CSV table of C-alpha atoms in Angstrom, one decimal:
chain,number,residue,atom,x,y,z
A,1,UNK,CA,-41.3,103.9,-14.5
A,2,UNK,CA,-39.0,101.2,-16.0
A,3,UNK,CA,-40.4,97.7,-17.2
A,4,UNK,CA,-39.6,96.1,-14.1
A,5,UNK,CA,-42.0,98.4,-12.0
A,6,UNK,CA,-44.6,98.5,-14.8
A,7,UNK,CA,-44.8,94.5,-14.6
A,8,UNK,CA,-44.9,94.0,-11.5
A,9,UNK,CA,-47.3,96.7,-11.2
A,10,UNK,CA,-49.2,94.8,-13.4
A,11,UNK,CA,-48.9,91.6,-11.6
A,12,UNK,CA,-50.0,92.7,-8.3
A,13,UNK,CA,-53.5,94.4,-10.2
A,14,UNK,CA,-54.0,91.3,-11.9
A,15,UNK,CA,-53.8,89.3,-8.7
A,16,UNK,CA,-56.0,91.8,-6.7
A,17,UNK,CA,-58.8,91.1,-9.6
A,18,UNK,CA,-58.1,87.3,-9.6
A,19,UNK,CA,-58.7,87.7,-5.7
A,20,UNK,CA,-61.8,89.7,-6.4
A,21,UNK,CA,-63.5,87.1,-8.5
A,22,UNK,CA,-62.7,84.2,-6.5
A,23,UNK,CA,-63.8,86.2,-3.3
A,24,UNK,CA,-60.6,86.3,-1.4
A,25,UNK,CA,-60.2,88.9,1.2
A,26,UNK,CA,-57.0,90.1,2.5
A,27,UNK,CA,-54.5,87.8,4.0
A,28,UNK,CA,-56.4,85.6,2.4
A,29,UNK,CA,-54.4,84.9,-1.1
A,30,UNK,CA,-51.2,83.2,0.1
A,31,UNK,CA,-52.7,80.4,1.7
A,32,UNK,CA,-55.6,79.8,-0.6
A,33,UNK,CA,-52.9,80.0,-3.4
A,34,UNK,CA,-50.7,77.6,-1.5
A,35,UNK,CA,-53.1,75.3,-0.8
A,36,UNK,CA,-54.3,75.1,-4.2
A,37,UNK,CA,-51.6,74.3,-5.4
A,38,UNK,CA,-50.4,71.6,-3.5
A,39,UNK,CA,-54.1,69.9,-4.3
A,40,UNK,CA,-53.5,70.3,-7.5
A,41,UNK,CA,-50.2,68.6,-7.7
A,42,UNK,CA,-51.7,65.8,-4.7
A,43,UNK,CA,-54.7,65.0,-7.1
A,44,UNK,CA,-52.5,64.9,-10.3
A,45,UNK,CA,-50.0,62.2,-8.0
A,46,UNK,CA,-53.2,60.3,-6.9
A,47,UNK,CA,-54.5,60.5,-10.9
A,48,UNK,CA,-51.4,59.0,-12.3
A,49,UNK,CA,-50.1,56.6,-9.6
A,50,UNK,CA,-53.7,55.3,-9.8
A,51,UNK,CA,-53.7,54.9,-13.7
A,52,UNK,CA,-50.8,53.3,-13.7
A,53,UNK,CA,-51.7,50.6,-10.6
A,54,UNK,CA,-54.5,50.1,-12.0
A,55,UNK,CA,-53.8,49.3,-15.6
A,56,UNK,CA,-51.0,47.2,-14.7
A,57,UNK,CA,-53.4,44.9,-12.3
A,58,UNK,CA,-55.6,44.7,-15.0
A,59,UNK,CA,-53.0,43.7,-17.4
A,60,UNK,CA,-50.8,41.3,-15.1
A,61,UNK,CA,-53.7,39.5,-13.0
A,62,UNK,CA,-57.0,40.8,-14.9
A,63,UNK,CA,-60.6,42.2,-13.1
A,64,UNK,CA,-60.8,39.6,-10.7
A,65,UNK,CA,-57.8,40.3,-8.8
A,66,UNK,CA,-59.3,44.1,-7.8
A,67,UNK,CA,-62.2,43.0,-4.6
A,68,UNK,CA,-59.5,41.5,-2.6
A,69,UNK,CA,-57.1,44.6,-3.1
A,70,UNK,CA,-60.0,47.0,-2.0
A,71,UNK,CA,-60.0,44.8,1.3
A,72,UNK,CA,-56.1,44.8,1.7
A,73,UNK,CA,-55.9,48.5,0.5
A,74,UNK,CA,-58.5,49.4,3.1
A,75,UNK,CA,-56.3,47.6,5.6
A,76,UNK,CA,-53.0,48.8,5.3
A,77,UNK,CA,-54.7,52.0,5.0
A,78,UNK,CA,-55.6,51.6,8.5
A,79,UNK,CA,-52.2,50.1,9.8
A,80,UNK,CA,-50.7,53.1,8.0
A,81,UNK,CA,-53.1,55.6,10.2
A,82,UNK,CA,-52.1,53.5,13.2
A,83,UNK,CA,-48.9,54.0,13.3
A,84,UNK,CA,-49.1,57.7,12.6
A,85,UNK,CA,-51.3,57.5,15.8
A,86,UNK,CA,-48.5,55.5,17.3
A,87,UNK,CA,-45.8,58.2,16.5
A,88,UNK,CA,-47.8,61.3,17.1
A,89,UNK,CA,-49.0,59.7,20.9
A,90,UNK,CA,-44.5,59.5,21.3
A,91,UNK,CA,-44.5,63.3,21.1
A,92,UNK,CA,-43.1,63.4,17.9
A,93,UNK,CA,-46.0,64.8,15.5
A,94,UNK,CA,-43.8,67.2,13.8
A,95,UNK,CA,-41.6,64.4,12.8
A,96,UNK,CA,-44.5,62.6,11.1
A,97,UNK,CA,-44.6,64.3,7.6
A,98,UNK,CA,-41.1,64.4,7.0
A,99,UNK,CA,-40.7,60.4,7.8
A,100,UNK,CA,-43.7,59.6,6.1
A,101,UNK,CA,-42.4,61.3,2.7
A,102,UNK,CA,-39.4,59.4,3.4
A,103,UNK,CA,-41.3,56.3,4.1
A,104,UNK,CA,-43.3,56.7,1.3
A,105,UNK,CA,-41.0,57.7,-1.4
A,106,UNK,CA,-38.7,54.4,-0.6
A,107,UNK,CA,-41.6,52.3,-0.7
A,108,UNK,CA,-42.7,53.9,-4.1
A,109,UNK,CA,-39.5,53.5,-5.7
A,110,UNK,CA,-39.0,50.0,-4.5
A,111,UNK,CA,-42.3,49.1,-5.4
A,112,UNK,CA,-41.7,50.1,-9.4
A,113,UNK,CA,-38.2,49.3,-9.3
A,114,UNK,CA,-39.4,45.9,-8.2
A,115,UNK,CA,-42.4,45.8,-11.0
A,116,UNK,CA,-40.1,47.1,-13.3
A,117,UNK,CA,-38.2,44.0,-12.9
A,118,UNK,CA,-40.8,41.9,-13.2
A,119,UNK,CA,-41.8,40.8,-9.5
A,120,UNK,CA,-45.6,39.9,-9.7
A,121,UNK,CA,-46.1,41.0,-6.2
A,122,UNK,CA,-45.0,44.3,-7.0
A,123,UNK,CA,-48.1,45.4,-9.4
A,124,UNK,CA,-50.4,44.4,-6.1
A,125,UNK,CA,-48.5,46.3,-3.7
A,126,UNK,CA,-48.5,49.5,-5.9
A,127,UNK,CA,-52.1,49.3,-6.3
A,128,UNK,CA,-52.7,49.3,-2.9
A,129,UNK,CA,-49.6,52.1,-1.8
A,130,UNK,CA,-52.0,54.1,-4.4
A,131,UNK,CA,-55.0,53.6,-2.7
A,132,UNK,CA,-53.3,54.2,0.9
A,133,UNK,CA,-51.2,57.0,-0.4
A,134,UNK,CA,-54.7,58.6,-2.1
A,135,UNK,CA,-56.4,58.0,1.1
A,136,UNK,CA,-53.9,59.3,3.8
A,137,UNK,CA,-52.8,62.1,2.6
A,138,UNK,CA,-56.2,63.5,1.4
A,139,UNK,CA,-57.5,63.6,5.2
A,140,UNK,CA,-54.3,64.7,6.4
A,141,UNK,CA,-54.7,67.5,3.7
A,142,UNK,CA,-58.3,68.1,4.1
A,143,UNK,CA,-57.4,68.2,8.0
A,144,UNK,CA,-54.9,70.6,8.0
A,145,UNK,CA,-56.6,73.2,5.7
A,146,UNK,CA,-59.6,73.2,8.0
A,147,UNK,CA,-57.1,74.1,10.7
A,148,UNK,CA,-55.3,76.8,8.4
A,149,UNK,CA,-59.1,78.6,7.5
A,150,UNK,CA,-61.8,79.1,10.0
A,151,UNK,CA,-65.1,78.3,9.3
A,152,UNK,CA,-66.5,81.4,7.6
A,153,UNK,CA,-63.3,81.2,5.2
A,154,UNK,CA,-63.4,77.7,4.8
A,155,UNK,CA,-67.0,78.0,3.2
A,156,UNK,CA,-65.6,80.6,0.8
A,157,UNK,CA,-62.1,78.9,0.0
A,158,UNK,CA,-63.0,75.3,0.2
A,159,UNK,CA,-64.7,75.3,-3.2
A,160,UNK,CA,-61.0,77.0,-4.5
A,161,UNK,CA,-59.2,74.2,-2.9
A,162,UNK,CA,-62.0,71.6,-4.8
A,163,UNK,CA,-61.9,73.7,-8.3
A,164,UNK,CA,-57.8,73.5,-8.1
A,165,UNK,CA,-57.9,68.8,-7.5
A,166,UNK,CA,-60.3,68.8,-10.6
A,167,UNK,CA,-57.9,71.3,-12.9
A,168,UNK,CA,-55.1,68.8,-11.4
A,169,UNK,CA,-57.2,65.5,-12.1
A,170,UNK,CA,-57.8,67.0,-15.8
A,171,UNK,CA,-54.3,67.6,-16.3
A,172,UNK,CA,-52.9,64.5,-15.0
A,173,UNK,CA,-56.1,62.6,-16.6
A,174,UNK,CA,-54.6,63.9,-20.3
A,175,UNK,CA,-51.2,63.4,-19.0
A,176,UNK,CA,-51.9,59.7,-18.5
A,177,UNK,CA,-53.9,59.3,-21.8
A,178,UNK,CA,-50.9,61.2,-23.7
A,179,UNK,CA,-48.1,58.7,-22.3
A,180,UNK,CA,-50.2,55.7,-22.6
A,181,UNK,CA,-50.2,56.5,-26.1
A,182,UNK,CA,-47.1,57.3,-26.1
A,183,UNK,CA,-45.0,55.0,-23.3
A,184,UNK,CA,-47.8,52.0,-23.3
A,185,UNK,CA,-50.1,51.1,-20.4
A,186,UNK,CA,-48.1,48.4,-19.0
C-alpha cells in the first residue's frame, strides 16, 4: 500500500469516528459538514461586520445614536424580507440568493468605501446592513437546513450546526480583538 492509499485510508477512519462521536448516521456527514461550515463562516461575517459597525458608531456619533438604529435596522430588515417576498411571489425564487449576494456585496462595499472616505452617513448605514444582513440570512439559513434534515435528524444535527456558529463567533471574536490591536477600532 503506497502513502497515498494509507492516508486516505486514514482519512476516511478518522471521519467515520468523528461521525461516531458526533452521532451522524450515514448520508448524514456531507450535509451536516456543509452546513457547518457555512455557519461557521456566516457567524464569523456577522461577528466582524458587527464589531466593526458598532465600534465605529460608538466612535463617530457615541451611545446615544444606537436606540434609533435598532428601530431603522428592524425596519429595513423588514423592507429587505418584503421584497424577497415580492421576488419569490414573480416566480423567480431561485434567482433570489444569487441577486441578493449581489445586492448585498455592492451595498457592503459602497457602504465602507463611503465610510472610508469619511461620509458620516455611511457608519449608520453599515450598522444597520449588519444588523439586516445578521438577521436575514440567519432565518433564511436556519430555514433551509430544517428543509435539508427532517425532524428526527434535525434534533441530532441541529446542536452540530449550533456548536460550529460559536467555534466561528470565537474565532472571529479573537480575530476582531487581534486587528483592533493591530489595525485600530475605527
Amino acid at each position: 500500500m503506497d502513502l497515498r492509499s494509507r492516508l486516505a485510508t486514514l482519512g476516511k477512519e478518522a471521519q467515520r469516528r468523528l461521525f461516531l462521536v458526533l452521532g451522524l448516521r450515514a448520508g448524514e456527514g456531507r450535509r451536516t459538514a456543509l452546513a457547518s461550515a457555512y455557519h461557521l463562516g456566516f457567524v464569523a461575517a456577522v461577528v466582524l461586520i458587527k464589531s466593526a459597525s458598532n465600534a465605529l458608531v460608538v466612535a463617530r456619533f457615541h451611545a446615544q445614536a444606537l436606540p434609533p438604529l435598532y428601530i431603522a435596522s428592524a425596519l429595513a430588515t423588514g423592507l429587505v424580507a418584503w421584497i424577497a417576498v415580492l421576488l419569490q411571489r414573480r416566480g423567480q425564487p431561485r434567482r433570489i440568493p444569487r441577486r441578493g449576494l449581489i445586492g448585498a456585496s455592492i451595498a457592503l462595499g459602497g457602504l465602507t468605501v463611503a465610510a472610508d472616505r469619511g461620509t458620516p452617513w455611511a457608519v449608520l448605514g453599515l450598522y444597520v446592513y449588519g444588523e439586516s444582513f445578521a438577521t436575514l440570512v440567519s432565518i433564511r439559513f436556519w430555514g433551509g437546513v430544517s428543509e435539508l434534515f427532517d425532524p428526527r435528524e434535525s434534533r441530532r444535527i441541529f446542536g452540530i450546526l449550533g456548536g460550529a456558529g460559536m467555534a466561528g463567533a470565537i474565532v472571529a471574536g479573537s480575530l476582531a480583538q487581534l486587528l483592533g490591536e493591530r489595525v485600530g477600532a475605527v
